[in-house]
Amino acid sequence: GMLVHRYWGKRLFAPEDYPPTLHSEGWASFNGPGQTLPEEYPAYGGLKYIDPCLKVSFADGVRDSDLAFQSASMSDRDHGEHLVIELHDRAYPLQVRLHYRVHAQHDILERWVEIANLDDHPVTLERAWSAQWHLPQGGSYRMEHLAGRWLDESQVISEMLTQGIKTLESRRITTSHHHNPWFAVDQGSANEDQGDVWFGVLAWSGNWKLSAEVTDFGSTRINLGLNDWDFAWRLVPGETVITPSSFAGYTNAGYGGASRTLHDFIRDRVLPHGHKLHPILYNSWEATQFDVEETSQARLAELAARIGVELFVVDDGWFHRRNSDHTGLGDWWPDEDKFPHGLSPLIERVNALGMDFGLWIEPEMVNPDSDLYRTHPDWVIHFPTRPRSEARNQLILNLARTDVQEYLLEKIDALLSQHNITFIKWDMNRNVSEPGWPDAPGDPRELWVRYVQGLYRVWGFLRQRHPDVTWQSCSGGGGRADLGILCLADQIWESDNTEATARLRIQEGFSLVFPANTMEAWVTDANREKISLDFRFHVSMCGSLGVGGDLSRWSGEDLKKAAHWIALYKELRPVIQLGDQFRLRSALENRFSAVQYLSKDRQEGVLFAFRTHLPEPVQLPTLTLRGLEPQARYEVEGIADVRSGLSWME
Ligand code: GLA
């Protein structure tokens, strides 16, 4: 009755090629079979001490589950590529359905779990993970993952897994700047171009957990799911809970191959419009901060149009009484002093300059100094007896509440219906504290999940109502970057750190998971004294190019250069945004880094090479291009040797 994992790895062609099914009665008096065998989806119970996927408390106080295999069937959905395995508890009417969907074209497997309470009494789920991914038995594995913090996201960490549990997680109600629900493992010898790599993600934008365990019997498994920290779900009679999906794959084409598989999958199957080219945007945040009004924005818009920008985005500072970060969040209508005739006159000017118009919002937040908070102080996440910790002078609206969802739907829908807005940057600038939900209908700890479900509901509804709007996910930079949000957002603002050399490292980590079209990258004035404009452009051209510097301070020469690079980017854009990406030299340890993009038909490629080290002279490294047709002859265009400042590009 115990469902045991058999194999995950290189594609095998015949059933007899699979490793034999393992059998074990346990070992000595200290370990049951659940400890010695790779159980596919272990629940806590019996003689096992490994990290389980499921932990349940039954109404009578029993906290031990005993899941037995019931049936396996192919679902009618998804063209016969969807397997459902049903497990039942031996003593209680608890049903667990494991879903496996094969995305054959992308070599990706998707897993999620449905847990149904068929009893007359409620049960409490204390942990309900999406998948346990089992690595081939007996191997020893190195795991790569992303870590960081605000201004320093997506730093790559690589470490051997040894007996015990390595945990990564978010307790912040967002995916977080600090870790990302992504892993890649190899046996210590894979590189960018070759070697076996197993990789996976969790498509979830709230608290998540990754637990990588090497058991005392040499089995390595990686669990991904909702974080069980402070988590509980009261599953009422007849209720079914569905976990988020975990996607995973295997490749023998190294870390580069793993990234390209994910990139294609994200573009083809996750993003709402994964093959739409993104316009070059200008964002006024770093130029004007909260000092936003019609005349100065219009002046920036004129300069932006002159250099070839296609989308003009007004960032924070445009709405009711938003003169600093102390006021206004929650009151989503144009400030009456800054925009006495509303936003439309500015939008019309922007449109007349040939650009689309976009806007920043931060819907999940409220400043205590706002009309919204004065009317509904109870709408925020809080414990009534505790002070409400402010961060950036703001509190978090409880999006688990339907009244809060309805308010946001109405306000943002009105904004989009009344204005010609084609782009929204959706921000989220703090993490949770005092995670209370007074009057919660179920267990108040359901907040962690129901908040994210509420967010998905609001955003999903708005997307549906306004299908032509492009959405960007931002959380103080890259605090909410995951495959869950990419079902709704077209792009990610990957970091508030726009200094170009720091950015090279952040972009590289980001590219392990996400394709270049999702990576919004602005050219700004950060470190302009040291880093040439050419270099800054080249770094941002590696993703979806934007400009965020104060154009009113740019010289005529700067504007001319900007126009030149933007025009070039427009030509290269399809290859960069939609092509295959190869990390030729890492920015993590080298003085030179290089990244190459290749069109899917291998007709055209783009190469960026960066030198971040002084002084000259230095021996420039040889770069070996990847993925080209061996018999073809390629013509090289546009070699620029711009050695001014820190710049070099070939
Ligand atoms: C966050 C974002 C920035 C900017 C500010 C505005 O920090 O990451 O890009 O939008 O908020 O307040």
XYZ file of N, CA, C and O in Angstrom, residues 265-352:
352
model
N 9.533 27.415 -21.256
C 8.284 27.022 -20.604
C 7.543 28.264 -20.104
O 6.334 28.397 -20.285
N 8.278 29.170 -19.476
C 7.642 30.386 -18.943
C 7.031 31.207 -20.083
O 5.904 31.682 -19.995
N 7.793 31.354 -21.171
C 7.261 32.154 -22.288
C 6.054 31.473 -22.939
O 5.073 32.125 -23.267
N 6.165 30.137 -23.122
C 5.110 29.450 -23.879
C 3.885 29.128 -23.029
O 2.763 29.146 -23.523
N 4.092 28.786 -21.747
C 2.979 28.228 -20.993
C 2.571 29.014 -19.757
O 1.472 28.810 -19.243
N 3.441 29.868 -19.244
C 3.095 30.551 -17.992
C 2.613 31.973 -18.266
O 1.532 32.376 -17.841
N 3.405 32.741 -18.979
C 3.065 34.150 -19.220
C 1.790 34.261 -20.052
O 1.572 33.468 -20.966
N 1.000 35.283 -19.734
C -0.226 35.472 -20.513
C 0.071 35.769 -21.995
O -0.660 35.333 -22.871
N 1.113 36.539 -22.261
C 1.469 36.855 -23.655
C 2.979 36.734 -23.786
O 3.685 37.724 -23.972
N 3.474 35.544 -23.673
C 4.913 35.341 -23.562
C 5.706 35.670 -24.807
O 6.930 35.739 -24.763
N 5.023 35.889 -25.939
C 5.771 36.160 -27.168
C 5.554 37.568 -27.689
O 5.935 37.890 -28.809
N 4.928 38.384 -26.851
C 4.735 39.785 -27.227
C 6.013 40.546 -26.868
O 6.533 40.402 -25.759
N 6.506 41.339 -27.809
C 7.716 42.123 -27.514
C 7.353 43.300 -26.618
O 6.330 43.950 -26.826
N 8.200 43.557 -25.630
C 7.898 44.666 -24.723
C 8.449 45.978 -25.256
O 9.562 46.027 -25.774
N 7.655 47.029 -25.096
C 8.113 48.356 -25.536
C 9.226 48.884 -24.644
O 9.392 48.442 -23.512
N 9.953 49.852 -25.166
C 10.986 50.512 -24.363
C 10.295 51.574 -23.525
O 9.624 52.462 -24.067
N 10.460 51.449 -22.221
C 9.713 52.384 -21.380
C 10.633 53.406 -20.728
O 11.829 53.176 -20.571
N 10.043 54.503 -20.378
C 10.703 55.474 -19.518
C 9.925 55.506 -18.214
O 8.692 55.554 -18.215
N 10.629 55.501 -17.078
C 9.978 55.591 -15.770
C 10.570 56.777 -15.023
O 11.791 56.920 -14.925
N 9.710 57.599 -14.468
C 10.153 58.878 -13.917
C 10.592 58.813 -12.449
O 10.960 59.831 -11.880
N 10.565 57.646 -11.817
C 10.800 57.574 -10.364
C 12.127 58.180 -9.927
O 12.189 59.041 -9.062
N 13.205 57.723 -10.537
C 14.505 58.199 -10.063
C 14.722 59.671 -10.418
O 15.502 60.359 -9.768
N 14.023 60.154 -11.414
C 14.166 61.559 -11.811
C 13.377 62.482 -10.898
O 13.881 63.523 -10.454
N 12.155 62.138 -10.575
C 11.302 63.116 -9.880
C 10.832 62.685 -8.502
O 10.283 63.510 -7.767
N 11.032 61.420 -8.146
C 10.511 60.894 -6.875
C 9.034 61.299 -6.720
O 8.281 61.091 -7.664
N 8.661 61.903 -5.563
C 7.238 62.198 -5.345
C 6.804 63.523 -5.994
O 5.644 63.893 -5.944
N 7.771 64.214 -6.568
C 7.506 65.522 -7.129
C 6.912 65.379 -8.538
O 7.526 65.755 -9.532
N 5.726 64.836 -8.581
C 5.112 64.505 -9.866
C 4.010 65.513 -10.165
O 3.116 65.696 -9.337
N 4.078 66.221 -11.248
C 2.927 67.013 -11.718
C 3.013 67.162 -13.228
O 3.980 66.740 -13.852
N 1.983 67.766 -13.776
C 1.796 67.675 -15.217
C 2.958 68.263 -16.023
O 3.473 67.626 -16.944
N 3.404 69.467 -15.653
C 4.383 70.155 -16.493
C 5.723 69.440 -16.543
O 6.278 69.206 -17.617
N 6.235 69.064 -15.344
C 7.563 68.432 -15.356
C 7.502 67.048 -15.983
O 8.435 66.618 -16.667
N 6.395 66.349 -15.775
C 6.268 65.025 -16.408
C 6.188 65.177 -17.929
O 6.780 64.406 -18.676
N 5.488 66.207 -18.359
C 5.354 66.417 -19.814
C 6.719 66.744 -20.423
O 7.039 66.306 -21.533
N 7.540 67.497 -19.673
C 8.875 67.827 -20.179
C 9.728 66.557 -20.317
O 10.401 66.344 -21.318
N 9.638 65.686 -19.313
C 10.372 64.417 -19.399
C 9.852 63.574 -20.567
O 10.616 62.918 -21.279
N 8.539 63.621 -20.741
C 7.932 62.828 -21.820
C 8.458 63.287 -23.182
O 8.730 62.467 -24.069
N 8.625 64.605 -23.342
C 9.143 65.102 -24.627
C 10.550 64.572 -24.894
O 10.867 64.130 -26.004
N 11.378 64.609 -23.847
C 12.749 64.098 -24.005
C 12.737 62.596 -24.274
O 13.494 62.086 -25.109
N 11.869 61.891 -23.559
C 11.785 60.430 -23.747
C 11.382 60.109 -25.186
O 11.969 59.223 -25.827
N 10.409 60.847 -25.686
C 9.960 60.594 -27.071
C 11.101 60.849 -28.049
O 11.275 60.122 -29.032
N 11.903 61.889 -27.766
C 13.016 62.230 -28.671
C 14.040 61.118 -28.793
O 14.649 60.930 -29.844
N 14.252 60.360 -27.718
C 15.264 59.293 -27.802
C 14.666 57.960 -28.254
O 15.377 56.963 -28.343
N 13.363 57.923 -28.493
C 12.768 56.706 -29.063
C 11.989 55.840 -28.094
O 11.620 54.704 -28.409
N 11.710 56.377 -26.888
C 10.918 55.612 -25.906
C 9.500 55.391 -26.443
O 8.938 56.249 -27.127
N 8.928 54.227 -26.096
C 7.601 53.877 -26.628
C 6.493 53.914 -25.578
O 5.305 53.887 -25.915
N 6.904 53.926 -24.303
C 5.916 53.870 -23.220
C 6.409 54.760 -22.090
O 7.530 54.573 -21.604
N 5.589 55.715 -21.684
C 5.993 56.651 -20.630
C 5.241 56.296 -19.346
O 4.005 56.297 -19.322
N 5.987 55.997 -18.277
C 5.355 55.524 -17.039
C 5.557 56.540 -15.914
O 6.687 56.904 -15.587
N 4.447 56.962 -15.340
C 4.505 57.814 -14.150
C 4.504 56.898 -12.933
O 3.597 56.083 -12.757
N 5.512 57.041 -12.115
C 5.674 56.183 -10.935
C 4.926 56.782 -9.750
O 3.961 57.543 -9.908
N 5.367 56.478 -8.561
C 4.744 56.918 -7.314
C 4.582 58.449 -7.300
O 5.353 59.163 -7.925
N 3.579 58.938 -6.545
C 3.467 60.378 -6.330
C 2.318 61.057 -7.049
O 2.109 62.252 -6.878
N 1.518 60.333 -7.815
C 0.488 60.970 -8.657
C -0.888 61.041 -8.007
O -1.748 61.774 -8.446
N -1.079 60.272 -6.900
C -2.455 60.127 -6.390
C -2.695 60.996 -5.156
O -1.791 61.661 -4.647
N -3.907 60.952 -4.704
C -4.445 61.836 -3.674
C -3.482 62.061 -2.493
O -3.169 61.126 -1.768
N -3.024 63.277 -2.363
C -2.157 63.720 -1.247
C -0.858 62.926 -1.113
O -0.295 62.794 -0.025
N -0.344 62.431 -2.191
C 0.886 61.644 -2.139
C 2.086 62.559 -2.393
O 2.618 62.624 -3.510
N 2.518 63.254 -1.342
C 3.666 64.150 -1.488
C 4.930 63.562 -0.880
O 6.018 64.088 -1.049
N 4.755 62.486 -0.148
C 5.894 61.786 0.447
C 5.399 60.384 0.751
O 4.223 60.071 0.518
N 6.271 59.566 1.316
C 5.791 58.209 1.591
C 4.995 58.125 2.902
O 4.725 57.035 3.401
N 4.586 59.275 3.431
C 3.775 59.271 4.651
C 2.276 59.227 4.382
O 1.499 58.936 5.284
N 1.880 59.591 3.192
C 0.438 59.778 2.960
C -0.044 59.140 1.660
O 0.741 58.895 0.742
N -1.326 58.898 1.621
C -2.013 58.669 0.348
C -2.283 57.239 -0.051
O -3.290 56.986 -0.726
N -1.429 56.289 0.311
C -1.647 54.922 -0.171
C -3.049 54.455 0.218
O -3.426 54.539 1.393
N -3.776 53.981 -0.727
C -5.158 53.554 -0.502
C -6.148 54.438 -1.242
O -7.241 53.997 -1.595
N -5.757 55.708 -1.484
C -6.676 56.661 -2.133
C -6.315 56.776 -3.613
O -5.607 57.714 -4.029
N -6.794 55.850 -4.391
C -6.320 55.689 -5.768
C -7.059 56.565 -6.766
O -7.724 56.059 -7.671
N -6.972 57.868 -6.570
C -7.459 58.795 -7.583
C -6.451 59.938 -7.703
O -5.719 60.215 -6.754
N -6.387 60.618 -8.845
C -5.335 61.619 -9.071
C -5.389 62.748 -8.047
O -6.471 63.175 -7.646
N -4.209 63.179 -7.630
C -4.148 64.277 -6.675
C -4.709 65.551 -7.309
O -4.309 65.937 -8.413
N -5.591 66.218 -6.567
C -6.330 67.350 -7.115
C -5.438 68.564 -7.351
O -5.718 69.378 -8.242
N -4.352 68.717 -6.568
C -3.457 69.863 -6.768
C -2.492 69.613 -7.912
O -2.236 70.485 -8.737
N -1.932 68.394 -7.947
C -0.933 68.107 -8.979
C -1.585 67.935 -10.354
O -1.001 68.275 -11.375
N -2.778 67.375 -10.356
C -3.478 67.122 -11.626
C -4.909 67.668 -11.530
O -5.871 66.914 -11.392
N -5.038 69.016 -11.573
C -6.362 69.613 -11.361
C -7.399 69.138 -12.386
O -8.596 69.096 -12.099
N -6.944 68.739 -13.549
C -7.912 68.246 -14.549
C -7.786 66.735 -14.725
O -8.118 66.183 -15.778
N -7.260 66.091 -13.713
C -7.107 64.637 -13.783
C -5.873 64.259 -14.593
O -5.069 65.109 -14.999
N -5.731 62.953 -14.829
C -4.545 62.465 -15.543
C -4.674 62.599 -17.060
O -3.680 62.539 -17.789
N -5.909 62.772 -17.524
C -6.115 62.705 -18.979
C -5.303 63.706 -19.791
O -4.752 63.347 -20.843
N -5.183 64.997 -19.340
C -4.376 65.918 -20.153
C -2.935 65.417 -20.345
O -2.395 65.488 -21.452
N -2.326 64.885 -19.280
C -0.961 64.362 -19.418
C -0.953 63.150 -20.355
O -0.084 63.030 -21.230
N -1.911 62.277 -20.169
C -1.958 61.070 -21.020
C -2.100 61.481 -22.494
O -1.431 60.938 -23.374
N -2.949 62.482 -22.727
C -3.124 62.919 -24.120
C -1.828 63.475 -24.702
O -1.494 63.224 -25.861
N -1.096 64.231 -23.888
C 0.194 64.768 -24.379
C 1.170 63.634 -24.680
O 1.881 63.651 -25.683
N 1.200 62.653 -23.786
C 2.092 61.505 -23.991
C 1.694 60.771 -25.280
O 2.534 60.437 -26.113
N 0.408 60.547 -25.436
C -0.074 59.871 -26.651
C 0.240 60.685 -27.902
O 0.637 60.132 -28.932
N 0.116 62.018 -27.784
C 0.397 62.872 -28.950
C 1.878 62.788 -29.331
O 2.249 62.994 -30.492
